[in-house]
Coordinates of C-alpha atoms in Angstrom, one line a residue:
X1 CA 0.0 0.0 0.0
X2 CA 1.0 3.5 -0.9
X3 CA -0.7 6.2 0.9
X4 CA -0.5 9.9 1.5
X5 CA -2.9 12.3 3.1
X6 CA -3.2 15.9 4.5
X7 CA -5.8 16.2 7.1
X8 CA -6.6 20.1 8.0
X9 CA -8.2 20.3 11.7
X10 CA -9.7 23.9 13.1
X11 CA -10.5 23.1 17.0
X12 CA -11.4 25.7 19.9
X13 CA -7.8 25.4 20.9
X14 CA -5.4 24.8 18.3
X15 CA -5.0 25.0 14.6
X16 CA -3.0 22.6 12.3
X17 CA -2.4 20.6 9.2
X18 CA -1.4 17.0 9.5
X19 CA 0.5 15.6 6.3
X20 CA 1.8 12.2 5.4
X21 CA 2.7 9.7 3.5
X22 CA 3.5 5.8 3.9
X23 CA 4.6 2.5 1.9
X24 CA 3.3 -0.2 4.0
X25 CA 2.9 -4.1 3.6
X26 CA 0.2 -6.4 4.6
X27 CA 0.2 -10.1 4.9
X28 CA -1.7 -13.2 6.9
X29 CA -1.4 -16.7 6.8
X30 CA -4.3 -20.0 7.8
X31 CA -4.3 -19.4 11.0
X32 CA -5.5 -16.1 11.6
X33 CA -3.1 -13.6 11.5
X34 CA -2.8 -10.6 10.0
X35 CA 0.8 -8.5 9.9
X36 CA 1.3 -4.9 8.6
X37 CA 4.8 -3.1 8.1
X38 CA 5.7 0.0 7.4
X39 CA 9.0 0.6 6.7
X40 CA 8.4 4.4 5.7
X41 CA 6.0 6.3 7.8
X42 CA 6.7 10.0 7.7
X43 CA 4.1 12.6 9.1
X44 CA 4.5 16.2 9.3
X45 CA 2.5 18.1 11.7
X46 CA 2.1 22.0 11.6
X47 CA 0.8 23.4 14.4
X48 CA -0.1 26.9 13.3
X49 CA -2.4 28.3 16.2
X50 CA -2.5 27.2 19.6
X51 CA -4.7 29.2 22.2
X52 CA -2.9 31.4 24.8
X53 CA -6.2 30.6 27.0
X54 CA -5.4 26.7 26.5
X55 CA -1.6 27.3 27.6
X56 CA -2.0 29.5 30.7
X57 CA -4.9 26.9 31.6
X58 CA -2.4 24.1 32.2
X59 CA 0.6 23.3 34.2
X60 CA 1.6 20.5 32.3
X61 CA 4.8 21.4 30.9
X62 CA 5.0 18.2 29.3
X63 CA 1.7 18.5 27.2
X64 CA 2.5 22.0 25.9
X65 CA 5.7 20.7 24.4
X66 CA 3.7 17.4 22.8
X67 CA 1.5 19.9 21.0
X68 CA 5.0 21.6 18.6
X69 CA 5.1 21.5 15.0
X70 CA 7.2 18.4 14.9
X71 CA 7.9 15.6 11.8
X72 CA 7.4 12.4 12.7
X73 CA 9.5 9.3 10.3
X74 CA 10.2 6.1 11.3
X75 CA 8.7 2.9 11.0
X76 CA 5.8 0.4 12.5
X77 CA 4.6 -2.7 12.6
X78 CA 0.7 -4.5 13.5
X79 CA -0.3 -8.0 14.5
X80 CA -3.9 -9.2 14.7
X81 CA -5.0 -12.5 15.7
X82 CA -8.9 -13.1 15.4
X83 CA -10.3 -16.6 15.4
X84 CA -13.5 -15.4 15.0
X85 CA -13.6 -17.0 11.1
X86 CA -13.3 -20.7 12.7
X87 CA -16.7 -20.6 14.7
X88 CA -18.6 -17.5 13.2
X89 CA -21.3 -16.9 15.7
X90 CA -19.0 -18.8 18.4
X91 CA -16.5 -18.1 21.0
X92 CA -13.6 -16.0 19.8
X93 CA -10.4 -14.7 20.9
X94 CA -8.4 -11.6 19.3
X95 CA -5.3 -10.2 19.7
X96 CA -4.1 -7.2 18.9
X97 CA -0.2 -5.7 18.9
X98 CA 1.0 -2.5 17.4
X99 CA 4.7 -1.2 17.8
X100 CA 6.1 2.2 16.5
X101 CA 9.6 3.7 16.5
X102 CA 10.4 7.6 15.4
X103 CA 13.6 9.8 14.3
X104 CA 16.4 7.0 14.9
X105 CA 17.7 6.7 11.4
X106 CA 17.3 10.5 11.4
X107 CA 19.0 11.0 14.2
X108 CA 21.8 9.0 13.5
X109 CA 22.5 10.9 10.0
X110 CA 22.2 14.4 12.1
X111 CA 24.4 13.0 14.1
X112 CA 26.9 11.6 11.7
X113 CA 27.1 14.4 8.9
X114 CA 25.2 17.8 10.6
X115 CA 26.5 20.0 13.5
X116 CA 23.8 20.6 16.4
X117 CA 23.1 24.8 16.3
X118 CA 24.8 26.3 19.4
X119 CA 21.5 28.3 20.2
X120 CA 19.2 25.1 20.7
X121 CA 19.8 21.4 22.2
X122 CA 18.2 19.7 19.6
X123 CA 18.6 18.8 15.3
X124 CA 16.0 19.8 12.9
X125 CA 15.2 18.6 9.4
X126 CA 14.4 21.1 6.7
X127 CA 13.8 23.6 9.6
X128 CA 11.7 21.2 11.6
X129 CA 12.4 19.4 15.2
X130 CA 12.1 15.5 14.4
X131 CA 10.5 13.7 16.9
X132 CA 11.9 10.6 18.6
X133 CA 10.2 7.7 20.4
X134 CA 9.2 4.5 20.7
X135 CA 5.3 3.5 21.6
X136 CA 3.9 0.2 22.0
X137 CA 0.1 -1.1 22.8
X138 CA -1.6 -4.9 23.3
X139 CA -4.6 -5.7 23.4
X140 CA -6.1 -9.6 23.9
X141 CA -10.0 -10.0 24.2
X142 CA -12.5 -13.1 24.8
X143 CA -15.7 -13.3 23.6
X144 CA -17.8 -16.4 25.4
X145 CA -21.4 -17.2 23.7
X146 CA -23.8 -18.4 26.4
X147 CA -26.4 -18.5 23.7
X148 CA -27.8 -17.8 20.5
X149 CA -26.9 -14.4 21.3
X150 CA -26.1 -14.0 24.5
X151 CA -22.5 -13.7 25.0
X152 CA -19.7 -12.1 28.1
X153 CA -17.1 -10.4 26.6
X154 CA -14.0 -8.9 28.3
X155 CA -10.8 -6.8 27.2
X156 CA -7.3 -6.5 28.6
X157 CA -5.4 -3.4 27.9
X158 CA -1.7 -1.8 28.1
X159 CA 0.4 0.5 26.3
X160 CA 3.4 2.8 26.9
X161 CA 5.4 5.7 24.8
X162 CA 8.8 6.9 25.7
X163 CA 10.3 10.2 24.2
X164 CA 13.8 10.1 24.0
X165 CA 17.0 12.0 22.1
X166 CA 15.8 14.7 20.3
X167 CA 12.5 15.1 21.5
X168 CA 11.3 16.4 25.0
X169 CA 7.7 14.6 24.6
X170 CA 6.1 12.2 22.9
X171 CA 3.6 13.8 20.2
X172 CA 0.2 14.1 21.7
X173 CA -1.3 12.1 19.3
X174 CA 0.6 8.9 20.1
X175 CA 0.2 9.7 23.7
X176 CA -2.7 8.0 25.5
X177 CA -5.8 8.6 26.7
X178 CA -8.5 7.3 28.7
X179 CA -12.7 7.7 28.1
X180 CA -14.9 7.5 25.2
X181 CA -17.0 5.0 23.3
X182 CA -13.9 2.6 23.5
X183 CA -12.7 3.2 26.7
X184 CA -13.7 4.3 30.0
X185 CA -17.4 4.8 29.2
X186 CA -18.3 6.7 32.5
X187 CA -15.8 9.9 31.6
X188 CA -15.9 11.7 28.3
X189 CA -12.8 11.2 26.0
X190 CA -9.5 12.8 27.3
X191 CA -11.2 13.4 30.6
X192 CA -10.0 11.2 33.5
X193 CA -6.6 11.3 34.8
X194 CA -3.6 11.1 35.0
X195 CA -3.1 9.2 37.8
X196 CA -4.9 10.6 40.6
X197 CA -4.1 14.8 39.7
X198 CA -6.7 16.6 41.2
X199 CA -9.5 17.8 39.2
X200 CA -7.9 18.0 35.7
X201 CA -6.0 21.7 35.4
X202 CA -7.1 22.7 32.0
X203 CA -10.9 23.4 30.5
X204 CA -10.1 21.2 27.8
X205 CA -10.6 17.4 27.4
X206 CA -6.6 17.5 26.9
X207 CA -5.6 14.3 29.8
X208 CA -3.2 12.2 28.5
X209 CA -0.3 10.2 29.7
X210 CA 2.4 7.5 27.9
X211 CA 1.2 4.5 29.9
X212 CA -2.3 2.9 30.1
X213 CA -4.1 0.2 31.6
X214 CA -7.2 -1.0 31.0
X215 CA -9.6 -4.1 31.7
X216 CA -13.2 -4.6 30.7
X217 CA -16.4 -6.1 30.8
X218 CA -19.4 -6.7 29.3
X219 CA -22.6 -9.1 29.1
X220 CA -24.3 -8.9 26.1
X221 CA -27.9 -9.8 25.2
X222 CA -30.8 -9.5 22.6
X223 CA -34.1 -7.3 23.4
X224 CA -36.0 -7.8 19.9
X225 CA -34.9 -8.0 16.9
X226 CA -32.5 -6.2 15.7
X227 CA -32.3 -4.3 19.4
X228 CA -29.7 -5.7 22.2
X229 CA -28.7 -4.7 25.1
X230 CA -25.5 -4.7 27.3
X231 CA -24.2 -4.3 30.6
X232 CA -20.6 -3.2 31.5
X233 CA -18.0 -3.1 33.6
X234 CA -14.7 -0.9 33.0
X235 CA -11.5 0.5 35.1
X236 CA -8.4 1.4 34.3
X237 CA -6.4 5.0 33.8
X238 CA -3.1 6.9 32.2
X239 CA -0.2 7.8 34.0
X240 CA 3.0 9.2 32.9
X241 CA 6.0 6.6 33.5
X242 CA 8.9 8.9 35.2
X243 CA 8.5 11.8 37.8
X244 CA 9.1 14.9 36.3
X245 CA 8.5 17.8 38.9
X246 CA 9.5 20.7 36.6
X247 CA 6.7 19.1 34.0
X248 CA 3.6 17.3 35.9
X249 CA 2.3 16.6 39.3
X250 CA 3.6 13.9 40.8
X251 CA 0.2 12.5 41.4
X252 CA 0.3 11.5 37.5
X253 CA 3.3 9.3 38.0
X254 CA 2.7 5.8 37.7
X255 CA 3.8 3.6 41.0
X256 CA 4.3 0.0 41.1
X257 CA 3.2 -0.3 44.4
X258 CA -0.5 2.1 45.0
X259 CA -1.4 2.4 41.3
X260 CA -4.5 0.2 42.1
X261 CA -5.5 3.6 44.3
X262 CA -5.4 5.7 41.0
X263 CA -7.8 3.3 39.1
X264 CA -11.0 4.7 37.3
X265 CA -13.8 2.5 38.0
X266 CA -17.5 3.0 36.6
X267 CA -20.3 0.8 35.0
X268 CA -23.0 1.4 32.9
X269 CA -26.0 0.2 30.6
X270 CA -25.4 0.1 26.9
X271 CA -28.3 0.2 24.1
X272 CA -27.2 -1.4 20.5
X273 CA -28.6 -1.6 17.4
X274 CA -27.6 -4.0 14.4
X275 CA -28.0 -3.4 11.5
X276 CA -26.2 -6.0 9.4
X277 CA -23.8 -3.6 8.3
X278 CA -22.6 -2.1 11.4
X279 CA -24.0 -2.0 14.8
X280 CA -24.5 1.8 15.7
X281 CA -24.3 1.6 20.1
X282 CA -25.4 4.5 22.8
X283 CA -23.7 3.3 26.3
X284 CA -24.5 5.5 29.6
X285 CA -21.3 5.1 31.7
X286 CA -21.9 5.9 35.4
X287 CA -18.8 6.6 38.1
X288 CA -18.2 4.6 40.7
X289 CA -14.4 5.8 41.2
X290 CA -13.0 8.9 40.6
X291 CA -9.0 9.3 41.3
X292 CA -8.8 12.8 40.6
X293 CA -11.3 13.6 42.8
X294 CA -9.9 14.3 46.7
X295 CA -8.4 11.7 48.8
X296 CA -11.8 10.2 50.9
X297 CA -14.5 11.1 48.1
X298 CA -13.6 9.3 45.7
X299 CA -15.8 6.6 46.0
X300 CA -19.2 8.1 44.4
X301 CA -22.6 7.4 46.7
X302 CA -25.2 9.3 45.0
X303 CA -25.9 9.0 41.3
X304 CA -25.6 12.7 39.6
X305 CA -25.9 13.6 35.6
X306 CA -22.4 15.0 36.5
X307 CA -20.9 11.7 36.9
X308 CA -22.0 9.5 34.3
X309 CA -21.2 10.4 30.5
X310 CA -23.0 9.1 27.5
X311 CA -20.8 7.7 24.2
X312 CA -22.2 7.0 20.8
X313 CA -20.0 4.6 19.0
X314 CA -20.0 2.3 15.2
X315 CA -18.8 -1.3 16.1
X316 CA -18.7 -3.0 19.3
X317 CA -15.7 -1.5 21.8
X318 CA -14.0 -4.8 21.7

């Protein structure tokens, strides 16, 4: 495959243009599996507005610097797994791995052939900072049929992204989120976490982190006809991997040893219809635990519009 594509986006609180272009490969074999590479994967992203309001709104050094005009080359690589072709209708299991890497081969012709500028710490190419990172994800999820179409269906979840070298962030679009029709289903998209940071410092759905774990749950089951319902069952959250005082709080640091604390919790009734073609789904996510809310109320009684979040989303989440 040979692609290329510019993508213009005008939000409340930024302004940029996103091109790219990429020679990728794609292969399976009989048992299931599906591999993509793409040995040339180069993205530029110019960032030509980005709202004063949205800057002084945050602390998060870290975030401002993931939002820079910054190319993006390297390379990547996808495995699926999905046994779902063996037993259609039946139990299935799938699989999912992506892996990315950014600016090495870059950086090490800067490095070989190009003098760094005395007045900044990092290279450029063609006047623009190259970014450089590595960012990986899994995902594995069962699907058990206790009937016709009755089935329990659950999700496993983690990634990370390290910036590295010439980069002081990893871009904000490979950085990871939490919430949405996909994720968390009791927060809106970008709105819970990281970690357990009080009350998110920005207006913006902006929370991200570069690590994120994830489990969930879900019992499916028809109404009539074409109609089915579901019940769920999510936590998880984002955290960023190293303290970095002079960037982010250290609340959004990810610890081995009390990250369970900082886990979103929240469950939910979902409403789906199929329509052959695609299954178009409405899920109502309600709280039940909120880390960035203060140390003792956490835990969340009474059941307010405030805490719940509805999600409209194409497909089923997993």
């Amino acid at each position: 495959k040979l692609e290329a594509s510019i993508n213009f986006q005008d939000r409340p609180y930024y302004r940029r243009t996103l091109s790219s272009i990429g020679l990728g490969y794609q292969w399976s074999n009989r048992h299931y599996s599906n591999f993509t590479l793409r040995p040339i994967d180069i993205n530029v992203v110019d960032v030509a507005r980005l709202d004063s309001t949205f800057l002084a709104s945050t602390q998060n050094k870290y975030l401002i610097n993931s939002y820079k005009t910054q190319l993006i080359a390297g390379l990547s690589f996808s495995y699926a797994y999905n046994n779902q072709r063996k037993n259609l209708g039946g139990n299935a299991t799938v699989l999912r791995f992506n892996f990315e890497s950014s600016g090495n081969l870059i950086d090490l012709m800067e490095h070989a052939f190009a003098k760094r500028p005395k007045a900044r710490d990092y290279y450029t190419l063609f006047g623009i900072r190259y970014s450089q990172y590595v960012r990986a994800d899994l995902s594995v999820s069962r699907k058990i049929m206790l009937g016709e179409k009755t089935a329990l269906a659950g999700r496993l979840y983690g990634g990370f992204a390290k910036a590295y070298g010439n980069s002081d962030a990893v871009p904000f679009d490979r950085l990871f989120y939490a919430g949405g029709s996909n994720s968390m289903r009791g927060w809106a998209a970008r709105t819970l976490g990281p970690g357990s940071v009080p009350d998110p410092d920005s207006a913006y759905p902006t929370q991200l982190g570069d690590m994120k774990l994830e489990a969930n749950l879900e019992f499916r089951f028809p109404i009539w006809g074409i109609v089915h319902g579901a019940t769920f069952f999510d936590l998880g959250n984002i955290w960023y991997m190293k303290s970095n005082p002079a960037e982010y709080a250290e609340e959004a640091v990810f610890h081995f040893d009390d990250f369970y604390k900082q886990l979103g919790f929240n469950t939910g009734l979902g409403i789906r219809l199929d329509i052959k073609f695609a299954v178009l789904r409405l899920d109502w996510g309600i709280q039940l635990h909120n880390p960035n809310r203060p140390a003792g109320e956490r835990w969340i009684h009474n059941l307010r519009w405030a805490n719940t979040a509805l999600n409209f989303g194409v497909g089923y989440p997993f």
